[in-house]
Short mmCIF file of N, CA and C in Angstrom, two decimals:
data_model
loop_
_atom_site.label_atom_id
_atom_site.label_comp_id
_atom_site.label_asym_id
_atom_site.label_seq_id
_atom_site.Cartn_x
_atom_site.Cartn_y
_atom_site.Cartn_z
N UNK A 2 -33.97 2.19 39.25
CA UNK A 2 -34.46 1.90 38.17
C UNK A 2 -35.13 0.56 37.90
N UNK A 3 -36.53 0.20 38.03
CA UNK A 3 -37.15 -1.02 38.19
C UNK A 3 -36.66 -1.65 37.11
N UNK A 4 -36.34 -3.14 37.11
CA UNK A 4 -36.59 -3.87 35.93
C UNK A 4 -37.35 -3.89 35.02
N UNK A 5 -36.83 -4.01 33.63
CA UNK A 5 -38.15 -4.29 32.92
C UNK A 5 -38.28 -5.82 32.54
N UNK A 6 -40.00 -6.02 32.33
CA UNK A 6 -40.39 -7.11 32.34
C UNK A 6 -41.39 -7.18 31.15
N UNK A 7 -42.13 -8.39 31.05
CA UNK A 7 -42.71 -8.36 29.46
C UNK A 7 -44.15 -7.53 29.28
N UNK A 8 -44.39 -7.30 30.64
CA UNK A 8 -45.62 -6.62 30.70
C UNK A 8 -45.27 -4.96 29.65
N UNK A 9 -43.95 -4.61 30.25
CA UNK A 9 -43.59 -3.46 29.63
C UNK A 9 -43.41 -3.49 27.96
N UNK A 10 -43.43 -4.51 27.75
CA UNK A 10 -42.90 -4.79 26.27
C UNK A 10 -44.38 -4.92 25.87
N UNK A 11 -45.24 -5.62 26.07
CA UNK A 11 -46.81 -5.39 25.45
C UNK A 11 -47.37 -4.15 25.37
N UNK A 12 -46.82 -3.41 26.48
CA UNK A 12 -47.51 -1.76 26.42
C UNK A 12 -46.75 -1.27 25.73
N UNK A 13 -45.34 -1.34 25.41
CA UNK A 13 -44.86 -0.53 24.48
C UNK A 13 -45.45 -1.10 22.86
N UNK A 14 -45.77 -2.42 22.93
CA UNK A 14 -46.07 -2.66 21.55
C UNK A 14 -47.70 -2.32 21.18
N UNK A 15 -48.44 -2.17 22.47
CA UNK A 15 -50.16 -1.76 21.97
C UNK A 15 -49.97 -0.26 21.93
N UNK A 16 -48.99 0.59 22.07
CA UNK A 16 -49.12 1.76 21.58
C UNK A 16 -49.12 2.36 20.02
N UNK A 17 -50.27 3.05 19.44
CA UNK A 17 -50.77 3.06 17.92
C UNK A 17 -49.34 3.62 17.48
N UNK A 18 -48.87 3.39 16.30
CA UNK A 18 -47.73 3.89 15.59
C UNK A 18 -48.09 5.14 15.26
N UNK A 19 -49.15 5.56 15.00
CA UNK A 19 -49.58 6.92 14.35
C UNK A 19 -50.61 7.17 15.24
N UNK A 20 -50.60 7.65 15.95
CA UNK A 20 -51.47 8.54 16.88
C UNK A 20 -51.60 10.10 16.87
N UNK A 21 -53.16 10.68 16.66
CA UNK A 21 -53.40 11.74 16.70
C UNK A 21 -55.09 11.87 17.02
N UNK A 22 -54.81 11.88 18.45
CA UNK A 22 -56.39 12.08 19.19
C UNK A 22 -56.73 12.86 19.50
N UNK A 23 -58.14 13.09 19.21
CA UNK A 23 -59.23 14.60 19.21
C UNK A 23 -60.31 14.41 19.97
N UNK A 24 -60.17 15.33 21.06
CA UNK A 24 -61.57 15.19 21.60
C UNK A 24 -62.66 16.12 21.05
N UNK A 25 -63.95 15.12 21.13
CA UNK A 25 -64.90 15.86 20.65
C UNK A 25 -66.04 16.38 21.43
N UNK A 26 -65.34 16.43 22.47
CA UNK A 26 -66.37 17.15 23.48
C UNK A 26 -66.86 18.36 22.98
N UNK A 27 -67.95 19.01 22.90
CA UNK A 27 -68.34 20.42 22.63
C UNK A 27 -68.24 20.44 21.06
N UNK A 28 -68.04 19.69 20.43
CA UNK A 28 -67.91 19.58 19.02
C UNK A 28 -68.83 19.98 18.11
N UNK A 29 -69.10 21.17 17.33
CA UNK A 29 -70.44 21.38 16.72
C UNK A 29 -70.52 20.71 15.16
N UNK A 30 -71.81 21.40 14.73
CA UNK A 30 -71.64 20.96 13.32
C UNK A 30 -70.50 21.52 12.43
N UNK A 31 -70.26 22.39 12.72
CA UNK A 31 -69.05 23.26 11.90
C UNK A 31 -67.91 22.23 12.22
N UNK A 32 -67.56 21.71 12.91
CA UNK A 32 -66.61 20.73 12.98
C UNK A 32 -65.01 21.72 13.12
N UNK A 33 -64.06 20.64 12.92
CA UNK A 33 -62.73 21.23 13.24
C UNK A 33 -62.23 20.60 12.03
N UNK A 34 -60.95 21.49 11.44
CA UNK A 34 -60.46 20.83 10.55
C UNK A 34 -58.81 20.42 10.86
N UNK A 35 -58.20 19.65 10.49
CA UNK A 35 -56.94 19.04 10.55
C UNK A 35 -56.15 18.80 9.68
N UNK A 36 -54.90 19.04 9.69
CA UNK A 36 -53.78 18.63 8.63
C UNK A 36 -52.88 18.19 9.11
N UNK A 37 -52.31 17.38 8.87
CA UNK A 37 -51.19 16.37 9.58
C UNK A 37 -50.31 15.77 8.91
N UNK A 38 -48.84 15.36 9.19
CA UNK A 38 -47.90 14.69 8.42
C UNK A 38 -47.30 13.45 9.29
N UNK A 39 -47.05 12.40 8.94
CA UNK A 39 -46.50 11.28 10.02
C UNK A 39 -44.90 11.66 9.86
N UNK A 40 -44.41 11.71 11.38
CA UNK A 40 -43.13 11.88 11.68
C UNK A 40 -42.29 10.59 10.84
N UNK A 41 -40.95 10.93 10.55
CA UNK A 41 -40.01 9.51 10.38
C UNK A 41 -40.37 8.62 11.18
N UNK A 42 -40.17 8.58 12.51
CA UNK A 42 -40.43 7.65 13.35
C UNK A 42 -42.18 7.10 13.17
N UNK A 43 -42.88 7.92 13.28
CA UNK A 43 -44.14 7.12 12.67
C UNK A 43 -44.41 6.55 11.35
N UNK A 44 -43.63 7.08 10.43
CA UNK A 44 -43.72 6.36 9.02
C UNK A 44 -42.48 4.69 8.86
N UNK A 45 -41.89 5.21 9.86
CA UNK A 45 -40.88 3.89 9.88
C UNK A 45 -41.48 2.83 10.64
N UNK A 46 -42.27 3.05 11.72
CA UNK A 46 -43.46 1.94 12.73
C UNK A 46 -44.28 1.41 11.78
N UNK A 47 -44.89 2.02 11.46
CA UNK A 47 -46.17 1.71 10.17
C UNK A 47 -45.67 0.98 9.23
N UNK A 48 -44.49 1.19 8.65
CA UNK A 48 -43.67 0.16 7.87
C UNK A 48 -43.63 -1.06 8.28
N UNK A 49 -43.13 -1.32 9.56
CA UNK A 49 -43.10 -2.40 10.51
C UNK A 49 -44.20 -2.99 10.54
N UNK A 50 -45.68 -2.32 11.07
CA UNK A 50 -46.81 -2.88 11.02
C UNK A 50 -47.30 -3.60 9.77
N UNK A 51 -47.14 -3.02 8.93
CA UNK A 51 -47.67 -3.37 7.49
C UNK A 51 -46.70 -4.48 6.95
N UNK A 52 -45.56 -4.46 7.31
CA UNK A 52 -44.63 -5.54 6.74
C UNK A 52 -44.34 -4.85 5.36
N UNK A 53 -43.94 -3.91 5.19
CA UNK A 53 -43.72 -3.22 3.82
C UNK A 53 -42.02 -2.94 3.80
N UNK A 54 -41.59 -2.13 3.06
CA UNK A 54 -40.12 -2.01 3.11
C UNK A 54 -39.86 -0.30 3.38
N UNK A 55 -40.93 0.36 3.23
CA UNK A 55 -40.91 1.51 3.29
C UNK A 55 -42.06 2.37 3.38
N UNK A 56 -42.68 3.68 4.21
CA UNK A 56 -43.23 4.61 4.01
C UNK A 56 -42.95 5.82 3.93
N UNK A 57 -43.12 6.43 2.64
CA UNK A 57 -42.39 7.52 2.12
C UNK A 57 -42.48 8.80 2.50
N UNK A 58 -44.37 8.89 2.45
CA UNK A 58 -44.61 9.80 3.36
C UNK A 58 -46.29 9.57 3.21
N UNK A 59 -46.89 10.39 4.61
CA UNK A 59 -48.21 9.80 4.58
C UNK A 59 -48.73 11.54 5.31
N UNK A 60 -49.36 12.10 4.18
CA UNK A 60 -50.10 13.26 4.52
C UNK A 60 -51.75 13.08 4.53
N UNK A 61 -52.65 13.87 5.61
CA UNK A 61 -53.75 13.70 5.97
C UNK A 61 -54.22 15.33 6.04
N UNK A 62 -55.39 15.07 5.40
CA UNK A 62 -56.32 16.14 6.07
C UNK A 62 -57.66 15.55 6.05
N UNK A 63 -58.33 16.49 6.86
CA UNK A 63 -59.58 15.67 7.63
C UNK A 63 -60.41 16.86 8.42
N UNK A 64 -61.78 16.52 8.55
CA UNK A 64 -62.78 17.36 9.30
C UNK A 64 -63.40 16.31 10.09
N UNK A 65 -63.66 16.96 11.50
CA UNK A 65 -64.76 15.85 12.15
C UNK A 65 -65.61 17.19 12.89
N UNK A 66 -66.96 16.87 12.51
CA UNK A 66 -68.11 17.58 13.01
C UNK A 66 -69.18 16.65 13.88
N UNK A 67 -70.30 17.12 14.12
CA UNK A 67 -71.08 17.03 15.23
C UNK A 67 -71.84 16.23 14.04
N UNK A 68 -72.64 15.06 13.73
CA UNK A 68 -73.61 14.97 12.67
C UNK A 68 -75.25 15.08 13.50
N UNK A 69 -75.17 14.61 14.26
CA UNK A 69 -76.56 14.44 14.93
C UNK A 69 -76.59 13.96 16.30
N UNK A 70 -77.30 13.86 17.06
CA UNK A 70 -77.14 13.97 18.90
C UNK A 70 -76.13 12.20 18.83
N UNK A 71 -75.29 12.47 19.71
CA UNK A 71 -74.40 11.54 19.99
C UNK A 71 -73.58 10.67 18.36
N UNK A 72 -73.83 11.48 17.72
CA UNK A 72 -72.62 10.93 16.51
C UNK A 72 -71.98 11.64 15.78
N UNK A 73 -70.52 11.86 15.41
CA UNK A 73 -69.70 12.63 14.74
C UNK A 73 -69.68 12.04 13.43
N UNK A 74 -69.18 12.67 12.65
CA UNK A 74 -68.79 12.29 11.28
C UNK A 74 -67.05 12.90 11.07
N UNK A 75 -66.48 11.82 10.62
CA UNK A 75 -64.93 11.98 9.97
C UNK A 75 -65.11 11.88 8.65
N UNK A 76 -64.43 12.99 7.89
CA UNK A 76 -63.89 12.95 6.43
C UNK A 76 -62.94 13.52 6.31
N UNK A 77 -62.24 12.31 5.13
CA UNK A 77 -60.57 12.60 5.57
C UNK A 77 -60.17 12.11 4.19
N UNK A 78 -58.99 12.53 4.10
CA UNK A 78 -58.28 12.33 2.54
C UNK A 78 -56.85 12.31 3.16
N UNK A 79 -56.36 11.06 2.62
CA UNK A 79 -54.65 10.96 2.80
C UNK A 79 -54.05 10.33 1.46
N UNK A 80 -52.87 10.92 1.48
CA UNK A 80 -52.17 10.33 0.31
C UNK A 80 -50.81 9.92 0.63
N UNK A 81 -50.57 8.62 0.49
CA UNK A 81 -48.98 8.10 0.98
C UNK A 81 -48.34 7.70 -0.04
N UNK A 82 -46.98 7.31 -0.15
CA UNK A 82 -46.18 6.73 -0.88
C UNK A 82 -45.51 5.51 -0.02
N UNK A 83 -45.70 4.12 -0.38
CA UNK A 83 -45.10 3.64 -0.26
C UNK A 83 -44.18 2.66 -0.92
N UNK A 84 -43.43 1.50 -0.07
CA UNK A 84 -42.32 0.82 -1.01
C UNK A 84 -42.71 -0.52 -0.44
N UNK A 85 -42.93 -1.47 -1.22
CA UNK A 85 -42.84 -2.66 -1.34
C UNK A 85 -41.93 -3.80 -1.75
N UNK A 86 -42.05 -5.14 -1.36
CA UNK A 86 -41.01 -5.91 -2.11
C UNK A 86 -42.19 -6.46 -3.41
N UNK A 87 -41.41 -6.72 -4.47
CA UNK A 87 -41.89 -7.41 -5.70
C UNK A 87 -42.57 -8.63 -5.20
N UNK A 88 -43.57 -9.28 -5.47
CA UNK A 88 -43.74 -10.57 -4.79
C UNK A 88 -42.82 -11.63 -5.71
N UNK A 89 -42.35 -11.11 -7.02
CA UNK A 89 -41.82 -12.49 -8.08
C UNK A 89 -40.47 -11.98 -7.74
N UNK A 90 -39.99 -10.73 -7.91
CA UNK A 90 -38.36 -10.58 -7.99
C UNK A 90 -37.64 -10.19 -6.44
N UNK A 91 -38.52 -9.73 -5.49
CA UNK A 91 -38.09 -9.08 -4.50
C UNK A 91 -37.71 -7.67 -4.53
N UNK A 92 -37.63 -7.24 -5.80
CA UNK A 92 -36.90 -5.71 -6.05
C UNK A 92 -38.02 -4.71 -5.18
N UNK A 93 -37.69 -3.65 -5.10
CA UNK A 93 -38.82 -2.65 -4.60
C UNK A 93 -39.49 -1.88 -5.56
N UNK A 94 -40.92 -2.13 -5.00
CA UNK A 94 -41.98 -1.40 -5.96
C UNK A 94 -42.53 -0.50 -5.35
N UNK A 95 -42.48 0.93 -5.70
CA UNK A 95 -43.23 2.01 -5.09
C UNK A 95 -44.91 2.41 -5.44
N UNK A 96 -45.61 2.72 -4.93
CA UNK A 96 -46.76 2.78 -4.96
C UNK A 96 -47.22 4.33 -4.45
N UNK A 97 -47.96 5.15 -5.12
CA UNK A 97 -48.67 6.18 -4.56
C UNK A 97 -50.35 6.23 -4.17
N UNK A 98 -50.61 6.09 -3.07
CA UNK A 98 -51.94 5.92 -2.79
C UNK A 98 -52.84 7.24 -2.31
N UNK A 99 -53.70 7.24 -2.61
CA UNK A 99 -54.96 8.30 -2.60
C UNK A 99 -56.22 7.89 -1.90
N UNK A 100 -56.58 8.44 -0.98
CA UNK A 100 -58.02 7.43 -0.41
C UNK A 100 -59.02 8.65 0.53
N UNK A 101 -59.98 8.49 -0.33
CA UNK A 101 -60.66 9.78 0.52
C UNK A 101 -61.85 8.64 1.13
N UNK A 102 -62.29 9.16 2.10
CA UNK A 102 -63.30 8.10 3.35
C UNK A 102 -64.40 8.95 4.14
N UNK A 103 -65.48 8.79 4.52
CA UNK A 103 -66.06 9.14 5.61
C UNK A 103 -66.65 8.37 6.59
N UNK A 104 -66.54 8.67 7.77
CA UNK A 104 -66.60 7.62 8.68
C UNK A 104 -67.68 7.86 9.60
N UNK A 105 -69.00 7.49 10.26
CA UNK A 105 -69.77 7.81 11.13
C UNK A 105 -69.01 7.23 12.65
N UNK A 106 -69.14 7.85 13.66
CA UNK A 106 -68.53 7.79 14.80
C UNK A 106 -69.84 7.46 15.73
N UNK A 107 -70.27 7.01 16.72
CA UNK A 107 -71.38 6.66 17.52
C UNK A 107 -71.22 6.59 18.90
N UNK A 108 -71.82 7.35 19.56
CA UNK A 108 -71.35 7.38 21.18
C UNK A 108 -71.95 6.10 21.33
N UNK A 109 -71.69 5.78 22.82
CA UNK A 109 -72.33 4.23 23.30
C UNK A 109 -73.54 4.38 23.40
N UNK A 110 -74.55 5.18 23.68
CA UNK A 110 -75.89 5.36 24.21
C UNK A 110 -76.38 4.86 22.75
N UNK A 111 -76.02 5.74 21.41
CA UNK A 111 -76.67 5.40 20.41
C UNK A 111 -75.92 3.57 19.78
N UNK A 112 -74.96 3.34 20.17
CA UNK A 112 -74.56 1.82 20.05
C UNK A 112 -75.56 0.95 20.63
N UNK A 113 -75.88 1.25 22.11
CA UNK A 113 -77.09 0.41 22.41
C UNK A 113 -78.68 0.16 21.65
N UNK A 114 -78.58 1.26 21.17
CA UNK A 114 -80.28 1.66 20.24
C UNK A 114 -79.60 0.80 19.11
N UNK A 115 -78.57 0.56 18.61
CA UNK A 115 -78.68 0.31 17.57
C UNK A 115 -78.43 -1.36 17.48
N UNK A 116 -77.95 -1.93 18.69
CA UNK A 116 -77.50 -3.51 18.75
C UNK A 116 -79.28 -3.63 19.01
N UNK A 117 -80.21 -3.24 19.94
CA UNK A 117 -81.36 -3.42 19.96
C UNK A 117 -82.30 -3.51 18.55
N UNK A 118 -81.79 -2.77 17.65
CA UNK A 118 -82.79 -2.62 16.29
C UNK A 118 -82.16 -3.81 15.46
N UNK A 119 -82.92 -3.92 14.61
CA UNK A 119 -82.53 -4.46 13.19
C UNK A 119 -81.45 -4.00 12.26
N UNK A 120 -80.27 -4.83 12.21
CA UNK A 120 -79.43 -3.93 11.51
C UNK A 120 -79.08 -4.70 10.13
N UNK A 121 -79.32 -3.51 8.96
CA UNK A 121 -79.36 -3.86 7.30
C UNK A 121 -78.22 -3.09 6.80
N UNK A 122 -77.26 -4.04 6.20
CA UNK A 122 -76.15 -3.47 5.26
C UNK A 122 -76.58 -3.28 4.17
N UNK A 123 -75.88 -2.16 3.69
CA UNK A 123 -75.74 -1.77 2.30
C UNK A 123 -74.35 -1.58 1.76
N UNK A 124 -73.81 -2.02 0.68
CA UNK A 124 -72.40 -1.92 0.31
C UNK A 124 -72.50 -0.33 -0.35
N UNK A 125 -73.53 0.42 -0.01
CA UNK A 125 -73.15 2.13 -0.63
C UNK A 125 -73.41 2.57 0.86
N UNK A 126 -73.67 2.08 1.59
CA UNK A 126 -73.48 2.97 3.29
C UNK A 126 -72.15 3.20 3.72
N UNK A 127 -71.96 4.19 4.33
CA UNK A 127 -70.82 4.63 4.88
C UNK A 127 -70.67 3.71 6.01
N UNK A 128 -69.22 3.57 6.35
CA UNK A 128 -68.45 2.95 7.49
C UNK A 128 -69.00 3.38 8.83
N UNK A 129 -69.21 3.14 9.76
CA UNK A 129 -69.34 3.11 11.60
C UNK A 129 -68.94 2.79 12.16
N UNK A 130 -68.30 3.23 13.56
CA UNK A 130 -67.50 2.28 14.42
C UNK A 130 -68.27 3.22 15.94
N UNK A 131 -67.86 2.38 16.55
CA UNK A 131 -68.76 2.86 18.00
C UNK A 131 -67.59 3.82 18.85
N UNK A 132 -67.40 4.74 19.61
CA UNK A 132 -66.72 5.55 20.15
C UNK A 132 -66.48 4.63 21.32
N UNK A 133 -65.62 4.55 22.43
CA UNK A 133 -65.21 4.54 23.77
C UNK A 133 -65.43 5.27 24.69
N UNK A 134 -65.11 6.42 24.22
CA UNK A 134 -64.74 7.93 24.97
C UNK A 134 -65.28 9.02 24.15
N UNK A 135 -65.20 10.21 24.27
CA UNK A 135 -64.85 11.29 23.46
C UNK A 135 -63.38 11.65 23.11
N UNK A 136 -62.58 10.89 22.92
CA UNK A 136 -61.38 10.98 22.23
C UNK A 136 -61.49 10.14 20.97
N UNK A 137 -61.13 10.63 19.89
CA UNK A 137 -61.21 9.91 18.56
C UNK A 137 -60.08 9.98 17.98
N UNK A 138 -59.08 8.88 18.11
CA UNK A 138 -57.75 8.69 17.38
C UNK A 138 -57.77 8.58 15.74
N UNK A 139 -57.92 10.08 15.36
CA UNK A 139 -57.72 10.01 13.89
C UNK A 139 -56.82 9.28 13.29
N UNK A 140 -55.42 9.40 13.64
CA UNK A 140 -54.35 8.73 13.26
C UNK A 140 -54.21 7.13 13.10
N UNK A 141 -54.83 6.52 14.36
CA UNK A 141 -55.02 5.02 14.23
C UNK A 141 -56.33 4.87 13.29
N UNK A 142 -57.17 5.70 13.25
CA UNK A 142 -58.32 5.52 11.79
C UNK A 142 -57.27 5.58 10.56
N UNK A 143 -56.75 6.36 10.45
CA UNK A 143 -56.20 6.77 8.84
C UNK A 143 -55.06 5.30 8.98
N UNK A 144 -54.48 5.01 9.90
CA UNK A 144 -53.47 3.87 9.64
C UNK A 144 -54.36 2.54 9.44
N UNK A 145 -55.60 2.31 9.61
CA UNK A 145 -56.39 1.18 9.31
C UNK A 145 -56.98 1.54 7.85
N UNK A 146 -57.26 2.36 7.27
CA UNK A 146 -57.59 2.46 6.44
C UNK A 146 -56.56 2.38 5.15
N UNK A 147 -55.44 2.91 5.58
CA UNK A 147 -54.40 2.83 4.95
C UNK A 147 -54.16 1.00 4.67
N UNK A 148 -54.11 0.65 5.71
CA UNK A 148 -53.77 -1.14 5.44
C UNK A 148 -54.78 -1.55 4.36
N UNK A 149 -55.74 -1.01 4.52
CA UNK A 149 -56.94 -1.62 3.32
C UNK A 149 -56.35 -1.16 1.86
N UNK A 150 -55.52 -0.38 1.40
CA UNK A 150 -55.23 -0.02 0.30
C UNK A 150 -53.64 -0.90 -0.16
N UNK A 151 -53.11 -1.13 1.01
CA UNK A 151 -51.94 -1.66 0.40
C UNK A 151 -51.79 -2.88 -0.55
N UNK A 152 -51.53 -2.88 -1.72
CA UNK A 152 -51.73 -4.21 -2.83
C UNK A 152 -50.99 -5.49 -1.82
N UNK A 153 -51.51 -6.41 -1.82
CA UNK A 153 -51.17 -7.75 -0.84
C UNK A 153 -49.87 -8.41 -2.15
N UNK A 154 -50.14 -8.44 -3.24
CA UNK A 154 -49.36 -8.83 -3.95
C UNK A 154 -48.69 -7.81 -4.92
N UNK A 155 -47.66 -7.01 -4.74
CA UNK A 155 -47.20 -6.31 -5.55
C UNK A 155 -46.40 -6.72 -6.49
N UNK A 156 -46.36 -6.12 -7.76
CA UNK A 156 -45.59 -6.51 -8.72
C UNK A 156 -44.65 -5.60 -9.85
N UNK A 157 -43.34 -5.54 -9.66
CA UNK A 157 -42.83 -4.86 -10.42
C UNK A 157 -43.10 -5.07 -11.91
N UNK A 158 -42.87 -3.95 -12.84
CA UNK A 158 -43.22 -3.79 -13.85
C UNK A 158 -42.47 -4.46 -14.94
N UNK A 159 -43.04 -5.66 -15.60
CA UNK A 159 -41.82 -6.29 -16.29
C UNK A 159 -41.44 -7.78 -15.71
N UNK A 160 -41.87 -7.92 -14.41
CA UNK A 160 -41.44 -9.21 -13.98
C UNK A 160 -41.95 -10.20 -14.30
N UNK A 161 -41.58 -11.22 -14.71
CA UNK A 161 -41.75 -12.18 -15.46
C UNK A 161 -41.59 -13.71 -14.58
N UNK A 162 -40.86 -13.83 -13.39
CA UNK A 162 -40.45 -15.06 -12.71
C UNK A 162 -39.12 -15.50 -13.19
N UNK A 163 -38.79 -15.18 -14.63
CA UNK A 163 -37.78 -15.77 -15.01
C UNK A 163 -36.39 -15.28 -14.47
N UNK A 164 -36.41 -14.09 -13.72
CA UNK A 164 -35.37 -13.68 -13.00
C UNK A 164 -34.68 -14.69 -11.93
N UNK A 165 -35.99 -15.18 -11.11
CA UNK A 165 -35.82 -16.56 -10.33
C UNK A 165 -35.53 -17.43 -10.93
N UNK A 166 -35.05 -18.01 -12.30
CA UNK A 166 -35.55 -19.11 -12.79
C UNK A 166 -36.55 -19.98 -12.91
N UNK A 167 -37.75 -19.25 -12.78
CA UNK A 167 -38.91 -19.67 -12.82
C UNK A 167 -39.98 -18.86 -13.90
N UNK A 168 -40.78 -19.54 -14.32
CA UNK A 168 -41.70 -18.91 -15.43
C UNK A 168 -43.00 -19.06 -14.59
N UNK A 169 -43.62 -17.66 -14.99
CA UNK A 169 -45.52 -17.73 -14.59
C UNK A 169 -46.22 -18.43 -15.51
N UNK A 170 -46.77 -19.39 -14.99
CA UNK A 170 -47.12 -20.38 -16.06
C UNK A 170 -49.12 -19.61 -16.28
N UNK A 171 -49.19 -19.69 -17.34
CA UNK A 171 -50.80 -19.17 -17.52
C UNK A 171 -51.83 -20.43 -17.96
N UNK A 172 -52.73 -19.81 -18.29
CA UNK A 172 -53.56 -21.11 -19.01
C UNK A 172 -53.00 -21.72 -19.96
N UNK A 173 -52.62 -20.45 -21.13
CA UNK A 173 -52.23 -20.85 -22.14
C UNK A 173 -50.75 -21.63 -22.34
N UNK A 174 -49.98 -21.44 -21.37
CA UNK A 174 -48.80 -22.04 -21.39
C UNK A 174 -49.35 -23.67 -21.01
N UNK A 175 -50.07 -23.96 -20.34
CA UNK A 175 -50.53 -25.23 -19.96
C UNK A 175 -50.70 -26.15 -20.98
N UNK A 176 -51.46 -25.88 -21.99
CA UNK A 176 -51.79 -27.12 -23.24
C UNK A 176 -51.19 -26.17 -24.33
N UNK A 177 -50.18 -26.54 -25.00
CA UNK A 177 -49.83 -26.12 -26.36
C UNK A 177 -50.81 -26.04 -27.62
N UNK A 178 -50.91 -24.84 -28.16
CA UNK A 178 -51.87 -25.14 -29.44
C UNK A 178 -52.11 -26.67 -30.13
N UNK A 179 -50.80 -27.32 -30.56
CA UNK A 179 -50.92 -28.34 -31.08
C UNK A 179 -51.87 -29.14 -30.24
N UNK A 180 -51.68 -29.21 -29.12
CA UNK A 180 -52.21 -30.40 -28.01
C UNK A 180 -53.75 -30.11 -28.21
N UNK A 181 -54.20 -29.09 -28.61
CA UNK A 181 -55.55 -28.30 -27.90
C UNK A 181 -56.21 -29.06 -28.96
N UNK A 182 -57.45 -29.81 -28.62
CA UNK A 182 -58.25 -30.77 -29.51
C UNK A 182 -59.74 -30.28 -29.38
N UNK A 183 -60.48 -30.42 -30.11
CA UNK A 183 -61.96 -30.21 -30.05
C UNK A 183 -62.85 -31.67 -29.29
N UNK A 184 -63.45 -31.09 -28.33
CA UNK A 184 -64.07 -31.86 -27.37
C UNK A 184 -64.87 -32.80 -28.16
N UNK A 185 -65.51 -32.11 -29.44
CA UNK A 185 -66.27 -33.50 -29.78
C UNK A 185 -65.63 -34.15 -31.00
N UNK A 186 -64.52 -34.07 -31.02
CA UNK A 186 -63.72 -34.87 -32.05
C UNK A 186 -64.03 -36.37 -31.98
N UNK A 187 -63.88 -36.76 -30.61
CA UNK A 187 -64.67 -38.16 -30.42
C UNK A 187 -65.84 -38.72 -30.88
N UNK A 188 -66.87 -37.68 -30.83
CA UNK A 188 -68.00 -38.02 -30.97
C UNK A 188 -68.04 -38.09 -32.84
N UNK A 189 -67.28 -36.83 -33.55
CA UNK A 189 -67.21 -37.15 -34.76
C UNK A 189 -67.13 -38.75 -35.48
N UNK A 190 -65.93 -39.03 -34.99
CA UNK A 190 -65.77 -40.50 -35.58
C UNK A 190 -66.63 -42.02 -35.10
N UNK A 191 -67.22 -41.39 -33.94
CA UNK A 191 -68.77 -42.59 -34.02
C UNK A 191 -69.54 -42.10 -34.74
N UNK A 192 -69.89 -41.30 -35.35
CA UNK A 192 -70.93 -40.83 -36.17
C UNK A 192 -70.52 -41.59 -37.35
N UNK A 193 -69.55 -41.39 -37.87
CA UNK A 193 -69.17 -42.55 -39.53
C UNK A 193 -69.00 -43.57 -39.02
N UNK A 194 -69.16 -44.36 -37.91
CA UNK A 194 -69.32 -45.81 -38.15
C UNK A 194 -70.74 -46.36 -37.88
N UNK A 195 -71.60 -45.48 -37.69
CA UNK A 195 -72.84 -45.87 -37.74
C UNK A 195 -73.47 -45.76 -39.54
#
């Protein structure tokens, strides 16, 4: 058996945690439908990737179809149950995420045409990516969209910060009501002097 080296570690780390490759060669406009779930191993790997406490479930329904010459359209819906640490108390916080999206996937020859023409972006425009080959990794695309839905500042209901001996300071706490002064009070005193 050959000794393990650093290159093996890098290759192991570069494998997608949630891979569902789909060959789009010869795919028509009717497309193909897929339904799949993440395995326990995949969910644990994704939780490590996102630095969250856990990923309870991940269910995906999607359709891939040819949209026009050299382009494909992915329409997907996923449901995920995630567990994160509360940003204040560090207690577990569960959240259910449901996301529906569509993505245009363009062949390399379409990419060259798009690079030479002017690109205008619209917030209403659907996302697009360029294909490297005729294989689309639907699982990795879902993993990327899921990462965008995770709350970066999860908070347990009722968390006030006092659990850690701290209080979350609001704008109202900075100035007591007695200390609030009318900014024009000084001008009023000048008016009476003249």
